[in-house]
């Protein structure tokens, strides 16, 4: 790890480690200690990275499907060999509890494996031209071609797996990538670069530049040589990207205040409570599909609230490298202060804190709130912290109406034994994904993933992201006599 840390004062441009001229001090969110000095890219560095990606595309667009698949497959094998090292890196830079970080590495391996498989399945179709008058004697087919340079901008909360959801489909399709990782978590991105380099990815096909979001992001979004932007982050930034991107392709995975409905007809309420707690507080609630709003039928609300409170009180807080830790520090102290302010605001509007909400060291204790108005920030906005808000409902229709009363629509869940209620929720919930008898936090890495409203545009999931990162070309052959 020490040899790798030395490289963190460099950028990875055109297949080479380039020493930075200015640096960012990276601090542990949990301890406040210095982790590393990370290079900050200049405008010239960004220009050089795009130049290199454009040049490398001349090579990657001609790579056979089996060659692209082999590179991704080699990354899978290399990452499997260094799983624990990768998990520790995530835990240090993001304060993600180590057991959760290990889970992220396992998912990252799966994501690259799916990408290796999908690289061999990118295909078009034939068209029956004689279905239209004048089409007789013609053969037509479509092919999917890589778009070119993909600009990838990734968040801190899944610094390896969400990077994989950008790199995997882009490389599987034959594109090149300029990656801008989150300011707090660039180490994971540089770690992955090292694996791709060893896996034989052509020089310049992957550029990684850390630093200012404005310097790097604005250039990627506005430069006409970058053909597609894939971004995960806040709605405000996502809207700005959409406005600046012009006609280039854009995939946006933005915010959420994900909800779960607990119907009165359910089995094993205690088990459901455990799953909801896991969905709400995994990685301190810093997950786009973290359970934030819970709509529980009034007949079981008191019992369910008590079960949740008991389970939340048993969560272990502390050092992310401790294997017993469930919850650690939020990504910045500013975020801790913000979440506390939102909790106090909810209390001032009539809400009650059932459990949690205090700060111990740098860790905000997981909180449950009840009696909160719909308009309070902890309910209507994305908290991105360890906060769950319980709302009582009197029917499935009431629950669905309240879930839909949101600017967001990423995923939602419902627990019920009533098939009619399940299907009503599946049909009526205004979200990108409905999880029946599960929390909205459920995700596996090959499924289509994305939202409606202010939760984004386009879909991730390797097969579906490849669709976003390729262009459809039609070829028509006239067999009629000339």
Coordinates of C-alpha atoms in Angstrom, one line a residue:
X1 CA 0.0 0.0 0.0
X2 CA 2.8 2.4 0.8
X3 CA 4.2 2.2 -2.8
X4 CA 0.7 2.9 -4.1
X5 CA 0.2 5.9 -1.7
X6 CA 3.3 7.5 -3.2
X7 CA 1.6 7.5 -6.6
X8 CA -1.3 9.5 -5.1
X9 CA 0.7 12.7 -5.7
X10 CA 0.3 11.9 -9.4
X11 CA -2.4 12.0 -12.1
X12 CA -2.9 9.2 -14.6
X13 CA -2.8 10.7 -18.0
X14 CA -2.1 9.0 -21.3
X15 CA -1.0 5.8 -19.6
X16 CA 1.6 7.5 -17.4
X17 CA 1.7 8.8 -13.9
X18 CA 2.1 12.6 -14.1
X19 CA 3.3 14.5 -11.0
X20 CA 0.9 17.2 -9.9
X21 CA 1.9 20.8 -9.2
X22 CA -0.6 21.4 -6.5
X23 CA -2.1 19.0 -3.9
X24 CA -5.2 18.3 -1.8
X25 CA -4.7 17.0 1.7
X26 CA -7.1 14.0 2.2
X27 CA -8.3 13.6 5.8
X28 CA -10.0 10.6 7.4
X29 CA -13.7 11.4 8.0
X30 CA -13.6 9.4 11.2
X31 CA -10.3 10.4 12.8
X32 CA -9.4 13.6 11.1
X33 CA -5.9 12.3 10.4
X34 CA -4.2 12.9 7.1
X35 CA -4.5 9.9 4.7
X36 CA -2.7 11.2 1.7
X37 CA -1.7 14.1 -0.5
X38 CA -3.6 13.9 -3.8
X39 CA -2.7 15.8 -7.0
X40 CA -5.1 18.5 -8.3
X41 CA -5.5 18.6 -12.1
X42 CA -4.9 21.8 -13.9
X43 CA -6.8 23.0 -17.0
X44 CA -3.9 21.8 -19.1
X45 CA -4.0 18.3 -17.4
X46 CA -7.7 18.0 -18.4
X47 CA -7.0 19.1 -21.9
X48 CA -4.2 16.5 -22.2
X49 CA -6.4 13.8 -20.8
X50 CA -9.1 14.4 -23.3
X51 CA -6.5 14.6 -26.1
X52 CA -5.2 11.2 -25.0
X53 CA -8.6 9.7 -24.8
X54 CA -9.5 10.8 -28.3
X55 CA -6.3 9.3 -29.7
X56 CA -6.8 6.1 -27.8
X57 CA -10.3 5.7 -29.2
X58 CA -8.7 5.0 -32.6
X59 CA -7.4 1.8 -30.9
X60 CA -10.3 0.8 -28.7
X61 CA -13.0 1.1 -31.3
X62 CA -11.2 -1.5 -33.3
X63 CA -10.7 -4.0 -30.5
X64 CA -12.6 -7.2 -30.9
X65 CA -15.3 -8.0 -28.4
X66 CA -13.3 -10.9 -27.0
X67 CA -10.3 -8.6 -26.4
X68 CA -12.4 -6.0 -24.5
X69 CA -14.0 -8.9 -22.5
X70 CA -10.6 -10.3 -21.7
X71 CA -9.3 -6.9 -20.2
X72 CA -12.4 -6.7 -18.0
X73 CA -12.1 -10.3 -17.0
X74 CA -8.4 -9.7 -16.0
X75 CA -9.5 -6.8 -13.8
X76 CA -11.9 -9.2 -12.1
X77 CA -9.1 -11.6 -11.3
X78 CA -6.7 -8.9 -10.1
X79 CA -9.3 -7.3 -7.9
X80 CA -10.2 -10.7 -6.4
X81 CA -6.5 -11.1 -5.4
X82 CA -6.5 -7.7 -3.6
X83 CA -10.0 -7.6 -2.1
X84 CA -9.0 -6.9 1.5
X85 CA -6.6 -4.1 0.4
X86 CA -9.3 -2.5 -1.7
X87 CA -11.8 -2.7 1.2
X88 CA -9.4 -1.1 3.6
X89 CA -8.8 1.7 1.2
X90 CA -12.6 2.4 1.0
X91 CA -12.9 2.3 4.8
X92 CA -10.0 4.7 5.2
X93 CA -11.0 7.4 2.7
X94 CA -14.8 7.1 3.0
X95 CA -15.3 5.9 6.7
X96 CA -17.4 3.1 5.3
X97 CA -17.5 0.3 7.9
X98 CA -15.1 -2.4 6.8
X99 CA -17.8 -5.1 6.6
X100 CA -19.8 -2.9 4.3
X101 CA -16.7 -2.0 2.3
X102 CA -15.9 -5.7 1.7
X103 CA -19.5 -6.0 0.4
X104 CA -18.8 -3.1 -2.0
X105 CA -15.6 -4.8 -3.3
X106 CA -17.5 -8.0 -3.9
X107 CA -20.2 -6.1 -5.8
X108 CA -17.5 -4.3 -7.8
X109 CA -16.0 -7.7 -8.9
X110 CA -19.5 -8.7 -10.0
X111 CA -20.0 -5.4 -11.9
X112 CA -16.8 -5.9 -13.9
X113 CA -17.7 -9.6 -14.5
X114 CA -21.1 -8.5 -15.9
X115 CA -19.3 -6.0 -18.1
X116 CA -16.9 -8.7 -19.4
X117 CA -19.9 -10.9 -20.3
X118 CA -21.9 -8.0 -21.9
X119 CA -18.9 -7.0 -24.1
X120 CA -19.6 -10.2 -26.1
X121 CA -23.4 -9.5 -26.4
X122 CA -23.5 -6.1 -28.0
X123 CA -25.5 -6.7 -31.1
X124 CA -28.0 -5.1 -33.5
X125 CA -30.9 -6.7 -35.4
X126 CA -32.1 -7.4 -38.9
X127 CA -35.1 -5.5 -40.3
X128 CA -37.8 -6.9 -42.7
X129 CA -37.6 -4.1 -45.3
X130 CA -40.3 -5.6 -47.5
X131 CA -42.8 -4.9 -44.7
X132 CA -43.1 -1.5 -46.4
X133 CA -43.9 -0.9 -50.1
X134 CA -40.6 -0.1 -51.9
X135 CA -38.6 -2.1 -49.5
X136 CA -38.5 -5.2 -51.6
X137 CA -35.1 -6.6 -52.5
X138 CA -33.3 -4.9 -49.7
X139 CA -31.5 -6.3 -46.7
X140 CA -31.1 -4.2 -43.6
X141 CA -29.4 -4.6 -40.2
X142 CA -28.3 -2.4 -37.3
X143 CA -25.0 -2.3 -35.5
X144 CA -24.1 -0.6 -32.2
X145 CA -21.0 1.4 -32.3
X146 CA -19.1 3.1 -29.4
X147 CA -19.7 6.8 -29.0
X148 CA -16.1 7.7 -28.3
X149 CA -14.8 9.6 -25.2
X150 CA -17.0 9.1 -22.1
X151 CA -16.7 11.6 -19.3
X152 CA -17.4 9.9 -16.0
X153 CA -18.0 11.9 -12.8
X154 CA -18.5 9.7 -9.7
X155 CA -19.5 10.2 -6.0
X156 CA -17.9 9.3 -2.7
X157 CA -20.5 6.8 -1.4
X158 CA -19.5 3.8 -3.6
X159 CA -16.0 4.9 -4.7
X160 CA -15.3 1.5 -6.4
X161 CA -18.6 0.1 -7.5
X162 CA -20.1 3.3 -8.9
X163 CA -16.8 3.8 -10.8
X164 CA -17.2 0.3 -12.1
X165 CA -20.7 1.2 -13.3
X166 CA -19.1 3.9 -15.5
X167 CA -15.9 2.2 -16.6
X168 CA -17.4 -1.3 -17.1
X169 CA -20.0 -0.5 -19.8
X170 CA -17.9 2.2 -21.4
X171 CA -14.9 -0.2 -21.9
X172 CA -17.1 -3.1 -22.8
X173 CA -18.5 -1.0 -25.7
X174 CA -15.1 0.1 -27.0
X175 CA -15.2 3.6 -25.6
X176 CA -12.4 5.5 -23.8
X177 CA -13.0 7.2 -20.5
X178 CA -11.9 10.3 -18.6
X179 CA -12.8 9.7 -15.0
X180 CA -13.2 12.4 -12.4
X181 CA -13.6 10.8 -9.0
X182 CA -15.1 12.5 -5.9
X183 CA -12.8 14.8 -4.0
X184 CA -12.9 12.7 -0.8
X185 CA -12.4 9.3 -2.5
X186 CA -9.9 9.5 -5.3
X187 CA -7.7 6.7 -3.8
X188 CA -10.1 4.0 -4.9
X189 CA -10.1 5.3 -8.5
X190 CA -6.4 5.3 -8.7
X191 CA -6.3 1.8 -7.3
X192 CA -8.6 0.6 -10.1
X193 CA -6.4 2.4 -12.7
X194 CA -3.5 0.3 -11.6
X195 CA -5.5 -2.9 -12.2
X196 CA -6.6 -1.8 -15.7
X197 CA -3.0 -0.9 -16.5
X198 CA -1.9 -4.4 -15.5
X199 CA -4.9 -6.0 -17.3
X200 CA -3.7 -4.6 -20.6
X201 CA -6.1 -1.8 -21.4
X202 CA -4.6 0.2 -24.3
X203 CA -2.6 3.3 -23.3
X204 CA -4.8 6.4 -22.9
X205 CA -8.1 4.5 -22.9
X206 CA -8.6 5.4 -19.2
X207 CA -7.6 8.7 -17.8
X208 CA -8.1 9.6 -14.2
X209 CA -7.8 13.2 -13.0
X210 CA -8.6 14.4 -9.5
X211 CA -9.3 17.9 -8.3
X212 CA -11.8 20.7 -8.8
X213 CA -15.2 19.7 -9.9
X214 CA -15.6 23.0 -11.7
X215 CA -12.3 22.8 -13.5
X216 CA -12.6 19.2 -14.6
X217 CA -16.4 18.7 -14.7
X218 CA -17.2 21.9 -16.8
X219 CA -14.5 20.9 -19.3
X220 CA -15.8 17.4 -19.7
X221 CA -19.4 18.5 -20.0
X222 CA -18.7 21.3 -22.6
X223 CA -15.9 19.9 -24.7
X224 CA -17.4 18.6 -28.0
X225 CA -14.8 15.8 -28.1
X226 CA -16.4 14.2 -25.1
X227 CA -19.5 12.4 -26.5
X228 CA -21.2 11.2 -23.4
X229 CA -21.4 12.2 -19.7
X230 CA -22.3 9.7 -17.0
X231 CA -22.8 11.4 -13.6
X232 CA -23.9 10.3 -10.2
X233 CA -24.4 13.1 -7.7
X234 CA -26.7 15.9 -6.6
X235 CA -29.8 17.1 -8.6
X236 CA -28.5 20.6 -8.6
X237 CA -25.2 19.6 -10.3
X238 CA -27.1 17.1 -12.6
X239 CA -29.4 19.8 -13.8
X240 CA -26.4 22.1 -14.5
X241 CA -24.7 19.3 -16.5
X242 CA -27.9 18.7 -18.6
X243 CA -28.1 22.4 -19.4
X244 CA -24.4 22.7 -20.5
X245 CA -24.1 19.3 -22.3
X246 CA -25.9 20.4 -25.5
X247 CA -26.7 17.4 -27.8
X248 CA -24.2 14.9 -26.2
X249 CA -25.6 11.9 -24.4
X250 CA -26.1 12.3 -20.6
X251 CA -26.9 9.7 -18.0
X252 CA -27.8 11.2 -14.6
X253 CA -28.3 9.3 -11.4
X254 CA -29.3 11.9 -8.9
X255 CA -31.0 12.2 -5.5
X256 CA -33.8 10.4 -3.6
X257 CA -35.7 10.2 -0.4
X258 CA -36.6 6.6 -0.9
X259 CA -39.7 5.3 0.8
X260 CA -40.9 1.9 2.0
X261 CA -44.5 1.0 2.8
X262 CA -45.3 -1.5 5.6
X263 CA -48.9 -2.7 5.0
X264 CA -51.0 -4.0 7.9
X265 CA -51.0 -7.5 6.3
X266 CA -47.5 -8.7 6.8
X267 CA -45.7 -11.7 8.4
X268 CA -42.8 -11.4 10.8
X269 CA -42.8 -7.7 11.6
X270 CA -39.5 -8.1 13.5
X271 CA -37.7 -9.4 10.5
X272 CA -39.1 -6.5 8.4
X273 CA -37.9 -4.1 11.0
X274 CA -34.4 -5.5 10.8
X275 CA -34.4 -5.2 7.0
X276 CA -35.6 -1.6 7.2
X277 CA -32.9 -0.7 9.7
X278 CA -30.2 -2.2 7.5
X279 CA -31.7 -0.3 4.5
X280 CA -31.7 3.0 6.4
X281 CA -28.4 3.0 8.2
X282 CA -26.0 1.1 6.0
X283 CA -23.0 3.4 5.3
X284 CA -24.6 6.0 7.6
X285 CA -27.5 6.4 5.2
X286 CA -25.2 7.8 2.5
X287 CA -26.8 5.7 -0.2
X288 CA -29.0 7.0 -3.0
X289 CA -31.6 4.4 -2.3
X290 CA -31.3 4.4 1.5
X291 CA -34.6 4.0 3.4
X292 CA -35.5 7.5 4.5
X293 CA -39.3 7.5 4.6
X294 CA -41.3 4.7 6.2
X295 CA -45.1 4.6 5.7
X296 CA -46.6 2.2 8.2
X297 CA -50.2 1.3 8.7
X298 CA -51.6 2.9 11.8
X299 CA -52.8 -0.5 13.2
X300 CA -49.2 -1.7 13.6
X301 CA -47.3 1.6 13.8
X302 CA -46.7 1.5 17.6
X303 CA -45.3 -2.0 17.5
X304 CA -43.2 -1.4 14.5
X305 CA -41.8 1.8 15.9
X306 CA -40.7 0.0 19.1
X307 CA -39.1 -2.8 17.1
X308 CA -37.2 -0.3 15.0
X309 CA -36.0 1.7 18.0
X310 CA -34.7 -1.5 19.7
X311 CA -32.7 -2.5 16.7
X312 CA -31.3 1.0 16.1
X313 CA -30.2 1.2 19.7
X314 CA -28.2 -2.0 19.2
X315 CA -26.2 -0.7 16.3
X316 CA -22.5 -0.3 17.0
X317 CA -20.9 3.0 16.1
X318 CA -17.1 3.6 15.9
X319 CA -14.0 3.1 13.8
X320 CA -14.7 2.0 10.2
X321 CA -11.8 -0.5 10.4
X322 CA -13.4 -2.3 13.3
X323 CA -15.2 -5.3 11.9
X324 CA -18.0 -4.9 14.6
X325 CA -18.8 -1.3 13.5
X326 CA -22.2 -0.8 11.9
X327 CA -22.2 3.0 11.7
X328 CA -19.2 5.4 11.5
X329 CA -18.7 9.1 10.6
X330 CA -20.4 11.0 7.8
X331 CA -18.2 12.0 4.9
X332 CA -17.6 15.6 6.3
X333 CA -18.2 17.4 9.6
X334 CA -20.3 19.9 7.5
X335 CA -22.6 17.1 6.6
X336 CA -22.9 16.1 10.2
X337 CA -23.9 19.7 11.2
X338 CA -26.4 19.9 8.3
X339 CA -28.2 16.7 9.3
X340 CA -28.3 17.8 12.9
X341 CA -29.8 21.1 11.8
X342 CA -32.5 19.3 9.7
X343 CA -33.4 17.1 12.8
X344 CA -33.7 20.3 15.0
X345 CA -35.9 21.9 12.3
X346 CA -38.2 18.8 12.2
X347 CA -38.5 19.0 16.0
X348 CA -39.4 22.7 15.9
X349 CA -42.2 21.7 13.5
X350 CA -43.7 19.1 15.8
X351 CA -41.5 16.1 15.1
X352 CA -40.3 13.8 17.8
X353 CA -36.9 12.1 18.0
X354 CA -37.6 8.5 19.1
X355 CA -33.9 7.6 19.3
X356 CA -30.5 8.9 18.2
X357 CA -29.5 12.2 16.7
X358 CA -26.6 13.0 19.1
X359 CA -23.0 13.2 18.0
X360 CA -20.4 10.9 19.6
X361 CA -16.9 11.9 18.6
X362 CA -17.3 12.5 14.9
X363 CA -20.2 10.0 14.5
X364 CA -23.9 11.0 14.3
X365 CA -26.0 8.4 16.1
X366 CA -28.7 6.9 13.9
X367 CA -32.0 8.7 14.4
X368 CA -35.7 7.8 14.1
X369 CA -38.2 10.6 13.9
X370 CA -42.0 10.5 14.0
X371 CA -44.7 13.1 13.7
X372 CA -42.7 15.1 11.1
X373 CA -44.6 17.2 8.6
X374 CA -44.2 16.2 5.0
X375 CA -42.6 19.5 4.2
X376 CA -39.8 19.2 6.7
X377 CA -36.4 18.7 5.0
X378 CA -35.8 15.3 6.7
X379 CA -38.8 14.0 4.8
X380 CA -39.0 16.1 1.6
X381 CA -35.3 16.4 0.7
X382 CA -32.5 13.9 0.6
X383 CA -30.9 13.6 4.0
X384 CA -28.0 11.4 3.0
X385 CA -27.4 10.7 6.6
X386 CA -28.5 8.2 9.3
X387 CA -32.1 9.4 9.7
X388 CA -35.4 7.6 9.2
X389 CA -38.8 9.3 9.3
X390 CA -41.9 7.3 10.2
X391 CA -45.3 8.3 8.9
X392 CA -48.6 6.7 9.9
X393 CA -51.1 5.8 7.1
X394 CA -54.6 4.5 7.1
X395 CA -54.7 2.6 3.7
X396 CA -52.6 1.5 0.8
X397 CA -54.0 4.4 -1.2
X398 CA -52.9 6.9 1.5
X399 CA -49.4 5.4 1.6
X400 CA -49.0 5.5 -2.2
X401 CA -50.2 9.1 -2.3
X402 CA -47.7 10.2 0.3
X403 CA -44.8 8.3 -1.3
X404 CA -45.6 10.0 -4.6
X405 CA -45.7 13.4 -2.9
X406 CA -42.0 13.9 -3.6
X407 CA -39.7 15.6 -6.1
X408 CA -37.8 12.3 -6.3
X409 CA -38.6 8.9 -7.8
X410 CA -35.7 6.5 -7.7
X411 CA -36.8 3.3 -6.0
X412 CA -39.5 2.4 -3.4
X413 CA -40.4 -0.7 -1.5
X414 CA -43.5 -2.3 -0.1
X415 CA -44.0 -5.1 2.4
X416 CA -47.4 -6.8 2.1
X417 CA -49.2 -10.2 1.9
X418 CA -52.0 -8.7 -0.1
X419 CA -51.3 -9.3 -3.8
X420 CA -53.7 -6.6 -4.8
X421 CA -51.9 -4.1 -2.7
X422 CA -48.6 -5.2 -4.1
X423 CA -49.8 -4.8 -7.7
X424 CA -51.4 -1.5 -7.0
X425 CA -48.1 -0.2 -5.6
X426 CA -46.2 -1.6 -8.6
X427 CA -48.6 0.2 -10.9
X428 CA -49.1 3.5 -9.1
X429 CA -45.7 4.3 -7.5
X430 CA -43.9 7.1 -9.4
X431 CA -40.4 5.6 -9.3
X432 CA -37.8 3.9 -11.5
X433 CA -38.0 0.6 -9.5
X434 CA -40.6 -1.0 -7.2
X435 CA -39.3 -3.6 -4.7
X436 CA -42.1 -5.8 -3.5
X437 CA -41.5 -7.4 -0.1
X438 CA -38.2 -5.7 0.1
X439 CA -36.7 -2.3 0.9
X440 CA -35.9 0.3 -1.8
X441 CA -32.2 -0.3 -1.0
X442 CA -32.1 -3.6 -2.9
X443 CA -29.9 -3.5 -5.9
X444 CA -27.9 -6.1 -7.9
X445 CA -25.6 -4.8 -10.5
X446 CA -27.0 -6.1 -13.8
X447 CA -30.6 -4.8 -13.2
X448 CA -31.7 -1.5 -14.8
X449 CA -31.2 1.3 -12.2
X450 CA -32.4 4.9 -12.4
X451 CA -35.2 7.2 -11.6
X452 CA -37.9 9.6 -12.7
X453 CA -38.6 13.2 -11.6
X454 CA -35.5 14.8 -10.1
X455 CA -33.9 11.4 -9.5
X456 CA -32.3 11.4 -12.8
X457 CA -32.3 10.5 -16.5
X458 CA -31.2 7.3 -18.2
X459 CA -30.4 3.9 -16.7
X460 CA -27.4 2.1 -15.2
X461 CA -26.9 -1.6 -15.0
X462 CA -24.3 -2.8 -17.4
X463 CA -26.5 -3.9 -20.4
X464 CA -28.6 -0.7 -20.0
X465 CA -25.6 1.6 -19.6
X466 CA -24.1 0.1 -22.8
X467 CA -27.2 1.2 -24.6
X468 CA -26.6 4.7 -23.4
X469 CA -22.9 4.6 -24.5
X470 CA -23.4 3.3 -28.0
X471 CA -24.8 4.7 -31.2
X472 CA -27.2 2.8 -33.4
X473 CA -26.2 2.6 -37.1
X474 CA -28.5 1.3 -39.9
X475 CA -27.0 -0.5 -42.9
X476 CA -29.3 -1.1 -46.0
X477 CA -28.1 -3.3 -48.9
X478 CA -30.0 -2.9 -52.2
X479 CA -30.1 -6.2 -54.0
X480 CA -32.3 -5.0 -56.9
X481 CA -30.8 -4.8 -60.3
X482 CA -29.5 -1.4 -61.1

